[in-house]
mmCIF file of C-alpha atoms and ligand atoms in Angstrom:
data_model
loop_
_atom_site.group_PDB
_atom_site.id
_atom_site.type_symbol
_atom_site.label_atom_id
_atom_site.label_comp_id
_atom_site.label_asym_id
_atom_site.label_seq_id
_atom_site.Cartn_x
_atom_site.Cartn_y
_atom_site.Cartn_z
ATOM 1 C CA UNK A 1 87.662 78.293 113.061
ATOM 2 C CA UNK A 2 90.889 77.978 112.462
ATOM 3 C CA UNK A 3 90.353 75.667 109.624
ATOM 4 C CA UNK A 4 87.670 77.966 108.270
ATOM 5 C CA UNK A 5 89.924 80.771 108.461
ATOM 6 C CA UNK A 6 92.448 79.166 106.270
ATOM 7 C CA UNK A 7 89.732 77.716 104.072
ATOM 8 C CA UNK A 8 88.327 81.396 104.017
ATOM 9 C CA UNK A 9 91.954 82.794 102.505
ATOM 10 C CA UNK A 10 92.709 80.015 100.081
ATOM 11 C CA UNK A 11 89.754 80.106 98.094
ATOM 12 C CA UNK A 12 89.363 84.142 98.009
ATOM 13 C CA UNK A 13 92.919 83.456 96.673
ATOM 14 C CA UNK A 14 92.048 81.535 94.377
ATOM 15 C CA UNK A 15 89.178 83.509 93.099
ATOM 16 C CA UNK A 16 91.150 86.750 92.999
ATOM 17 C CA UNK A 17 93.886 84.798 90.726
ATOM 18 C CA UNK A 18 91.247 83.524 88.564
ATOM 19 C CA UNK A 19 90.146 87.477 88.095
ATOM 20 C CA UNK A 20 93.421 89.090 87.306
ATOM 21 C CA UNK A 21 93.873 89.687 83.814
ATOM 22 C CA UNK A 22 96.426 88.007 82.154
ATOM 23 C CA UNK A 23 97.225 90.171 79.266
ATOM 24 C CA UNK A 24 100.260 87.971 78.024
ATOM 25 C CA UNK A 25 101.709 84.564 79.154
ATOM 26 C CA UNK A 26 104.500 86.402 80.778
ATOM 27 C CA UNK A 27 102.636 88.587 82.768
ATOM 28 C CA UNK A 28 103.630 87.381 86.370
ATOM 29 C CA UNK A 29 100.775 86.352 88.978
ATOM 30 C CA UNK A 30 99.934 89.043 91.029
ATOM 31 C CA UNK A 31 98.085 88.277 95.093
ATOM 32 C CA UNK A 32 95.316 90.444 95.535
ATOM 33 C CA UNK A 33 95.967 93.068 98.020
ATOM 34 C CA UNK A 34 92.643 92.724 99.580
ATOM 35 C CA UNK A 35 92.789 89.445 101.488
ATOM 36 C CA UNK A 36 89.388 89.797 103.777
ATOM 37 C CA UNK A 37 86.316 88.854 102.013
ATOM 38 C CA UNK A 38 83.227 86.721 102.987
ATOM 39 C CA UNK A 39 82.290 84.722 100.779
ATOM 40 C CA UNK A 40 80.427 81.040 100.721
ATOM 41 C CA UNK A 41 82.779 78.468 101.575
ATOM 42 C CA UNK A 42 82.410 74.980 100.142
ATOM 43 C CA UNK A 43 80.318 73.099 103.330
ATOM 44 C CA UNK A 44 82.369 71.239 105.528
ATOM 45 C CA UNK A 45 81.351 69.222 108.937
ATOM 46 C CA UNK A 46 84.814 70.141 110.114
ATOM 47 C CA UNK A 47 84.189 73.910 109.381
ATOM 48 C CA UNK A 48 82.591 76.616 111.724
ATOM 49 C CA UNK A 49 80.109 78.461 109.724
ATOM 50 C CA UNK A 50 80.971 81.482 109.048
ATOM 51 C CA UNK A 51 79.087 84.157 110.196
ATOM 52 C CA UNK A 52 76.018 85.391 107.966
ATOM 53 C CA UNK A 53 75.705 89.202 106.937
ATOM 54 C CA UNK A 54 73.070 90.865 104.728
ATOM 55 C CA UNK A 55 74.712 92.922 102.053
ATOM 56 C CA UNK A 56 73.467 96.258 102.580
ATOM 57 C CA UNK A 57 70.569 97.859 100.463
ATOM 58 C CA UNK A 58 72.747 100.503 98.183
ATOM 59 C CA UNK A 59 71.329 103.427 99.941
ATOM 60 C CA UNK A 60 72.365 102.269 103.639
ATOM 61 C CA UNK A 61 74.416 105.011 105.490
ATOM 62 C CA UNK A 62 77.616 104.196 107.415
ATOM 63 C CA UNK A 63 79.515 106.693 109.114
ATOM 64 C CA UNK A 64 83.385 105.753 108.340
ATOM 65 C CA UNK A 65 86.012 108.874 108.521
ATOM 66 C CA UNK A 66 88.356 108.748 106.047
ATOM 67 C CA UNK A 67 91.448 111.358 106.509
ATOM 68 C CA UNK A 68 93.550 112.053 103.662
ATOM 69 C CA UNK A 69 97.389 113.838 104.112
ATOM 70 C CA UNK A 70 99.286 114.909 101.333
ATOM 71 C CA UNK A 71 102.847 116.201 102.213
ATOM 72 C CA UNK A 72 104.619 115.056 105.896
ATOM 73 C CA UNK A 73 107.460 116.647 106.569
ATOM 74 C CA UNK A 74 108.863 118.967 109.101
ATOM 75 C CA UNK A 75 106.877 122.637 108.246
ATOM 76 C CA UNK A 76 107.853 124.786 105.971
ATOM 77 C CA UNK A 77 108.779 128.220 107.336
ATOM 78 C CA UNK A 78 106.449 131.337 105.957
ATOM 79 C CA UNK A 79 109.560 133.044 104.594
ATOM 80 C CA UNK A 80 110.235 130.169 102.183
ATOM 81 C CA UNK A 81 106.840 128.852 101.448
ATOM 82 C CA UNK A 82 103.276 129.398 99.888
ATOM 83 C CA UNK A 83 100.070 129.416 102.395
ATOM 84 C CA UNK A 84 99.061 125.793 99.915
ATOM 85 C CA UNK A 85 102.824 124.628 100.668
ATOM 86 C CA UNK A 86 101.997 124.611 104.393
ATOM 87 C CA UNK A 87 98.493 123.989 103.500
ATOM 88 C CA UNK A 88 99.133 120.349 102.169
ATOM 89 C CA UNK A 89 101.631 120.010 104.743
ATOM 90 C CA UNK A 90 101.235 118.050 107.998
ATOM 91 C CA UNK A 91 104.557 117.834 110.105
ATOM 92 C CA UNK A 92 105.646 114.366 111.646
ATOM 93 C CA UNK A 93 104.972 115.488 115.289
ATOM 94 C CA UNK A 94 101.255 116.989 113.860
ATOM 95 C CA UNK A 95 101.370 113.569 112.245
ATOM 96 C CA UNK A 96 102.299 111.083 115.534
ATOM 97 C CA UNK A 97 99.854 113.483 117.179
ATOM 98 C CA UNK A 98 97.120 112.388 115.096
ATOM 99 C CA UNK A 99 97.937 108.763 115.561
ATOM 100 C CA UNK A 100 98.458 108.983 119.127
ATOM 101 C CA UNK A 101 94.865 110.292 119.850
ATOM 102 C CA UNK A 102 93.269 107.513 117.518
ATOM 103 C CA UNK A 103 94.961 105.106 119.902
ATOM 104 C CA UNK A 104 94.329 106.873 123.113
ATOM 105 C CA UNK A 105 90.570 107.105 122.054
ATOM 106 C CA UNK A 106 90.492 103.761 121.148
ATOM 107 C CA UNK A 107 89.673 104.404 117.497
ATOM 108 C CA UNK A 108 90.555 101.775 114.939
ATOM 109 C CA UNK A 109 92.457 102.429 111.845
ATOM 110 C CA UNK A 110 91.287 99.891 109.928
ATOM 111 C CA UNK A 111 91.831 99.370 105.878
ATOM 112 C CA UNK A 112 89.482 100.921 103.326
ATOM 113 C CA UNK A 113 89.198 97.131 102.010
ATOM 114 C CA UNK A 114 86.632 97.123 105.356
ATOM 115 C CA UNK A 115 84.722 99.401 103.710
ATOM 116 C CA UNK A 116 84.477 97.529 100.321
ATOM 117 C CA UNK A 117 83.576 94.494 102.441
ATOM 118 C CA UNK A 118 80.802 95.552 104.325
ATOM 119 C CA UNK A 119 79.627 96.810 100.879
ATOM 120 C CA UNK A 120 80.150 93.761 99.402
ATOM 121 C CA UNK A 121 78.834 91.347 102.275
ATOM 122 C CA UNK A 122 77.960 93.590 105.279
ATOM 123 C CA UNK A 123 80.438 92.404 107.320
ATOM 124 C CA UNK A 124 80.565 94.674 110.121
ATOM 125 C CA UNK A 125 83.440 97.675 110.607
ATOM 126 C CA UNK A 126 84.745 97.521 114.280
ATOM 127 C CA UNK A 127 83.445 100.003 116.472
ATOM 128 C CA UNK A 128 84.772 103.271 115.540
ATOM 129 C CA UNK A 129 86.928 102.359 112.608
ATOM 130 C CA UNK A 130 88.591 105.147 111.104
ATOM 131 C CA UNK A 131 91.149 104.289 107.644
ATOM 132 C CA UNK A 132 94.376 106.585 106.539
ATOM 133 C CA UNK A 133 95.291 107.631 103.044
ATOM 134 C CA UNK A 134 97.864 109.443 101.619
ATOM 135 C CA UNK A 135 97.880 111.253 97.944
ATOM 136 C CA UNK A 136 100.634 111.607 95.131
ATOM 137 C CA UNK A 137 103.518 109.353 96.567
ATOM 138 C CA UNK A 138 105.695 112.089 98.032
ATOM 139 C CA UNK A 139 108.663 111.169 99.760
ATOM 140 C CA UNK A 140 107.819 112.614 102.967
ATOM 141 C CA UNK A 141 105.421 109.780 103.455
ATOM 142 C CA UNK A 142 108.056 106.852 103.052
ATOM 143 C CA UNK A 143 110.226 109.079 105.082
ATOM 144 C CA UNK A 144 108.189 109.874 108.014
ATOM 145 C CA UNK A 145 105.041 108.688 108.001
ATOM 146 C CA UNK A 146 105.534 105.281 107.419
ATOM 147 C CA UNK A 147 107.819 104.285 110.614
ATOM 148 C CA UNK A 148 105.041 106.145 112.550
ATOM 149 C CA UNK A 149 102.337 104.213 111.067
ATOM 150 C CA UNK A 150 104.799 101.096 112.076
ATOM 151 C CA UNK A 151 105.261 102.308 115.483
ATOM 152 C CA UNK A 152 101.463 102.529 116.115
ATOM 153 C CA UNK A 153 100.896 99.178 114.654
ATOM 154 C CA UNK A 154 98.268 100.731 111.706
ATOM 155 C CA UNK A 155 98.060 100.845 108.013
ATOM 156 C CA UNK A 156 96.752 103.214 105.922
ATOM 157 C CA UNK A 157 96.358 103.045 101.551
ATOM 158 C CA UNK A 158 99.172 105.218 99.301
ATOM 159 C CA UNK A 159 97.801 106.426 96.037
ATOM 160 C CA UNK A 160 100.414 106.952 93.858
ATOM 161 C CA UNK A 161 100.921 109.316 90.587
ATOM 162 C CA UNK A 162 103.384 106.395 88.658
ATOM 163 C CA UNK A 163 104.827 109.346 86.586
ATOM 164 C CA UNK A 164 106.139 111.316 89.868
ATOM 165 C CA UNK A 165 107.859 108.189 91.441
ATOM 166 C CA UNK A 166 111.169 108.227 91.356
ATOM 167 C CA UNK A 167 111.549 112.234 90.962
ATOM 168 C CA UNK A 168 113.042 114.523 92.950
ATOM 169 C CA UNK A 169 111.171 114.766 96.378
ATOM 170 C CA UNK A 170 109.152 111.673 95.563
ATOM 171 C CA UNK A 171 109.383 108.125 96.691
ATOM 172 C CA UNK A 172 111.257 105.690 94.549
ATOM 173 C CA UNK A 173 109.747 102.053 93.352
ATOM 174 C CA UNK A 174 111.551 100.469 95.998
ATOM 175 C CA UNK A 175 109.934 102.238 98.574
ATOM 176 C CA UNK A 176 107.012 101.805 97.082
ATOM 177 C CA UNK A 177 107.296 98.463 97.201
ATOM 178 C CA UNK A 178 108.894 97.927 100.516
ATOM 179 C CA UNK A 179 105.342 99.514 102.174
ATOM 180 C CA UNK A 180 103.073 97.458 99.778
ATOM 181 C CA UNK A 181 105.454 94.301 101.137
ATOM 182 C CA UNK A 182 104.999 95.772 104.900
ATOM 183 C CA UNK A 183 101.212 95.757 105.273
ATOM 184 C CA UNK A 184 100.459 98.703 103.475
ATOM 185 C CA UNK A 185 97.591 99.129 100.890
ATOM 186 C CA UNK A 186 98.714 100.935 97.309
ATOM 187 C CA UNK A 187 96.144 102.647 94.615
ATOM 188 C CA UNK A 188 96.264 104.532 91.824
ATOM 189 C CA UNK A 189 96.498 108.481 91.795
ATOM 190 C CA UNK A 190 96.648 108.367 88.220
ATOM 191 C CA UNK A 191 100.075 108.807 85.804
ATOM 192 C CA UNK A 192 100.180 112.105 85.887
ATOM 193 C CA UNK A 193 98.067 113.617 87.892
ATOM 194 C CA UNK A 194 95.520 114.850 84.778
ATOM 195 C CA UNK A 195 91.925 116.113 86.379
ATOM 196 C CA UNK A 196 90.087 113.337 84.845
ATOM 197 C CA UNK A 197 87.052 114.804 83.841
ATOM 198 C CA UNK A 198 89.176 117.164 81.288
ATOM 199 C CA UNK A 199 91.053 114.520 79.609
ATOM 200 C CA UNK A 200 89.732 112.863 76.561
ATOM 201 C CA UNK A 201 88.735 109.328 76.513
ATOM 202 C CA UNK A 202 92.057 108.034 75.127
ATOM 203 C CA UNK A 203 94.377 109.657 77.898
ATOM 204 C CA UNK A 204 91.381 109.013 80.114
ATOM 205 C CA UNK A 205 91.987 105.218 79.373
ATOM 206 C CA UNK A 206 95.779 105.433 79.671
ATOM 207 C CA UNK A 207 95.591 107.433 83.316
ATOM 208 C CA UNK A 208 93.101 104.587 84.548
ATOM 209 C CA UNK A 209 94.736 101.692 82.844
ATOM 210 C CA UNK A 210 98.152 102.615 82.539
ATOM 211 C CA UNK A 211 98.523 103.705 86.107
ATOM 212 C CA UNK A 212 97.288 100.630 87.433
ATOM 213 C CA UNK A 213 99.272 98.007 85.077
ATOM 214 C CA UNK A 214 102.343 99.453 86.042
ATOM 215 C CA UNK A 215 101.869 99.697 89.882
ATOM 216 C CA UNK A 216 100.960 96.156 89.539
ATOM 217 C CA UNK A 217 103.949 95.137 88.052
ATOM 218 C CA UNK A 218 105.873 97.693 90.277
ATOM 219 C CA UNK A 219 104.887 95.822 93.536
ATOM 220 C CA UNK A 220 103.714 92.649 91.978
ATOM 221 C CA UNK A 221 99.700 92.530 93.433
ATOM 222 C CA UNK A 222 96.666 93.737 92.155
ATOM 223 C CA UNK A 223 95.773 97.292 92.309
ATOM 224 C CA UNK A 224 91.906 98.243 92.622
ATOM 225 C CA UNK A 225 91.824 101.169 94.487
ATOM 226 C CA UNK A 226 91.517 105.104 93.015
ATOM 227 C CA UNK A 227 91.768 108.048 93.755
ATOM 228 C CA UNK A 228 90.689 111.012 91.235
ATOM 229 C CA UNK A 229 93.821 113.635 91.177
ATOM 230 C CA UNK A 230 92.757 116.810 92.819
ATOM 231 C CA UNK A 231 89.330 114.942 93.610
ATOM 232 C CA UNK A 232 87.887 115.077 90.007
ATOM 233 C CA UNK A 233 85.286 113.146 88.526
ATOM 234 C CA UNK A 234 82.478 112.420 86.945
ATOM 235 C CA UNK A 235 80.099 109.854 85.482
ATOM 236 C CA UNK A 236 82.639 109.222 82.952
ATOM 237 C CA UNK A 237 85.080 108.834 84.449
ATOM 238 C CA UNK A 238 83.456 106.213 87.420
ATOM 239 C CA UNK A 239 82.409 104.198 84.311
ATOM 240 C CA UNK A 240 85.783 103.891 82.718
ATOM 241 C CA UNK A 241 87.601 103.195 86.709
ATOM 242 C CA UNK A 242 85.223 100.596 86.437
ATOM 243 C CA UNK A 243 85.879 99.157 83.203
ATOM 244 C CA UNK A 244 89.753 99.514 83.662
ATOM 245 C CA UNK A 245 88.844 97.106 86.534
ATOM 246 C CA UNK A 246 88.844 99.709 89.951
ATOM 247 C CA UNK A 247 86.675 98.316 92.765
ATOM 248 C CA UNK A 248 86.268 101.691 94.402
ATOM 249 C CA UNK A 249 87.418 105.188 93.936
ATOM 250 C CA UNK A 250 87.801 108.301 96.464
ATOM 251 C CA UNK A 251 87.162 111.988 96.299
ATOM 252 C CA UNK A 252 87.225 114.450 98.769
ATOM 253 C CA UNK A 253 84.085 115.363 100.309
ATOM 254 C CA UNK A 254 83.675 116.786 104.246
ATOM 255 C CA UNK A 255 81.152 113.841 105.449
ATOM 256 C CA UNK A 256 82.138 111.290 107.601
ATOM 257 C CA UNK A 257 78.875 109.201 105.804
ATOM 258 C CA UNK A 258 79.490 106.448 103.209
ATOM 259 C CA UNK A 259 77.010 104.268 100.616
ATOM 260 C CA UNK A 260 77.681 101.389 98.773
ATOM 261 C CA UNK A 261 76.246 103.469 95.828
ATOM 262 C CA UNK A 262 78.809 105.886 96.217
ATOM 263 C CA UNK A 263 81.555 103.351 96.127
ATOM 264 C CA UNK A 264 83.785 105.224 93.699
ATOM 265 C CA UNK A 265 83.181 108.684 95.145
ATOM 266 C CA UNK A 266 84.196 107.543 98.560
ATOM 267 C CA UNK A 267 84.782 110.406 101.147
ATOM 268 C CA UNK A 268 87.935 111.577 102.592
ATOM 269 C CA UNK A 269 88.395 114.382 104.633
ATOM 270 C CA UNK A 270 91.524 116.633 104.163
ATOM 271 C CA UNK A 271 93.893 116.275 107.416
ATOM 272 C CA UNK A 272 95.327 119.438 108.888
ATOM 273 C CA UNK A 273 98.685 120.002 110.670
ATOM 274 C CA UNK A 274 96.654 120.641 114.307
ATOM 275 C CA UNK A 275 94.594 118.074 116.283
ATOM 276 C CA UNK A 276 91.217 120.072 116.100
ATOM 277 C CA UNK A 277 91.371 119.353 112.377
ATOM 278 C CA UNK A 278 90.860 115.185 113.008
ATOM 279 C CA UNK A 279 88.857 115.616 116.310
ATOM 280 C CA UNK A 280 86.553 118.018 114.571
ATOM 281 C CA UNK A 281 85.581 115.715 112.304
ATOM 282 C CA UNK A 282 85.224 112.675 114.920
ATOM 283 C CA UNK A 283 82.342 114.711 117.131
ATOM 284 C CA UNK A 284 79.317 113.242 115.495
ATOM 285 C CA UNK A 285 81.047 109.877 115.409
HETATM 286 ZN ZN1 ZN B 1 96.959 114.574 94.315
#
C-alpha cells in the first residue's frame, strides 16, 4: 500500500508538471497544490490495487457544506461600524466556536480538492465532510484564523484579490505564502475584485489570467481554484476560468447540494458570527 501510495503521488506529480504551462524557460516549476487524485497506476505485482470508483454521472447529487467567512477579527462595535461591517465579520471566539463544534460533532473539514476528486473519479468524501474558505485575503485571516485552523488540525482554501495583498488591513505575500507552505489551499479572488460578468473580455482575461500567474509565482504552485468576487458569474465567464486553466470555481448559493456539472458554480454558504448560522445549515446533513 505503501508502495502504491508513493507510486500514487509520484506519477500525479509528474502529470501535474507535465500540465503547467511553461510560458518562458525561466518560469520556475510550480507542485500542484492538489496532491490526491486517483488515477491508473502503471500495473505492478508488488502494488495493491487501488481501489476502483465510478466517476459520477454529471447530474449525481452530493451533499457537501461549504462555509465561506470573509473578515475575522474581534467585532466591531455599532458606534464605529456599518450593519455589512459586522455583517462580513465573524470574531475569533465566533470563529474557534465554529471549529470546535465541527470537531465535537465529528464533522470533517476536509479540502475542496475532495470535492474535485470525487468529481473526477468518485472517490468517496468521508462521512460528513464539511471544507472552509475564506474570501479577499484580509489580514484578519492570517492573524486569527489561521493559528485556529492550526490548533484544530484543519485546512481550509484562501482566495485571494492579488491587487489588495499587501495593503493596509490585508495580508502581505509572505503570509500568503507561509499558509500555502503550511497545508493551506490558495485560489484566485480575482485582481481586483471586478464583478466578472461586467467586465469586458480583455480585463475579463487579465482578472482570470493575471490573478492566477501571479499567485503562482507568489507561492510557487499551481493555482486552479476560483472564486467569482461578490459571487458573479456567468456562462462567460465559466468558459474563460476554464480556458485561463481553473479546475473549479465557487459562488455563493444557500444549498448544501453539489454536481459535477456545476463544478465552477460550486456552493458556499455565507458563515455568521453565531453558531446557529453553521448548525442551521448542517440539519439536513
Ligand atoms: Zn470578495
Amino acid at each position: 500500500m505503501l508502495l502504491a501510495t508513493i507510486g500514487a503521488v509520484f506519477y500525479n506529480w509528474m502529470r501535474a508538471e507535465n500540465t503547467v504551462q511553461i510560458n518562458n524557460s525561466s518560469t520556475p516549476t510550480l507542485l500542484p497544490q492538489r496532491t490526491l487524485t486517483q488515477e491508473p497506476l502503471p500495473s505492478s505485482a508488488e502494488m495493491t490495487p487501488e481501489p476502483s470508483y465510478q466517476k459520477p454521472a454529471d447530474n449525481a447529487v452530493i451533499k457537501f457544506p461549504v462555509f465561506n467567512y470573509h473578515h475575522i477579527r474581534p467585532m466591531p462595535d455599532v458606534a464605529s461600524s456599518t450593519i455589512t461591517d459586522r455583517a462580513f465579520t465573524v470574531s475569533p471566539e465566533g470563529f474557534e466556536a465554529h471549529l470546535k463544534y465541527f470537531k465535537d460533532n465529528n464533522y470533517q473539514i476536509v479540502s475542496v480538492y475532495d470535492l474535485l476528486d470525487y468529481f473526477d473519479t468518485g472517490k468517496p468524501l468521508p462521512p460528513e465532510a464539511v471544507a472552509i474558505s475564506f474570501d479577499d485575503g484580509r489580514y484578519g485571516q492570517y492573524k486569527w484564523a489561521y493559528p485556529l485552523l492550526k490548533k484544530y488540525g484543519m485546512t481550509a482554501t484562501f482566495f485571494i484579490t492579488t491587487d489588495w495583498i499587501d495593503k493596509r488591513d490585508f495580508m502581505t505575500w509572505q503570509q500568503v505564502k507561509e499558509m500555502s507552505d503550511n497545508g493551506m489551499s490558495i485560489g484566485s479572488h480575482s485582481l481586483d475584485h471586478a464583478a466578472m460578468n461586467k467586465v469586458d473580455d480583455k480585463q475579463l482575461s487579465a482578472e482570470l489570467a493575471g490573478s492566477k500567474k501571479i499567485l503562482e509565482e507568489r507561492i510557487g504552485k499551481k493555482v486552479d481554484l476560483l472564486a467569482y468576487p461578490g459571487g458573479s458569474y456567468n456562462d462567460h465567464v465559466i468558459q474563460l476560468a476554464k480556458e485561463a486553466g481553473y479546475q473549479a470555481a465557487f459562488s455563493v448559493y444557500k444549498i448544501i447540494d453539489q454536481q459535477p456539472k456545476f463544478r465552477y458554480i460550486i456552493r458556499r454558504f455565507h458563515a455568521d458570527d453565531w453558531l446557529e448560522s453553521i448548525t442551521e445549515k448542517l440539519v439536513n446533513y
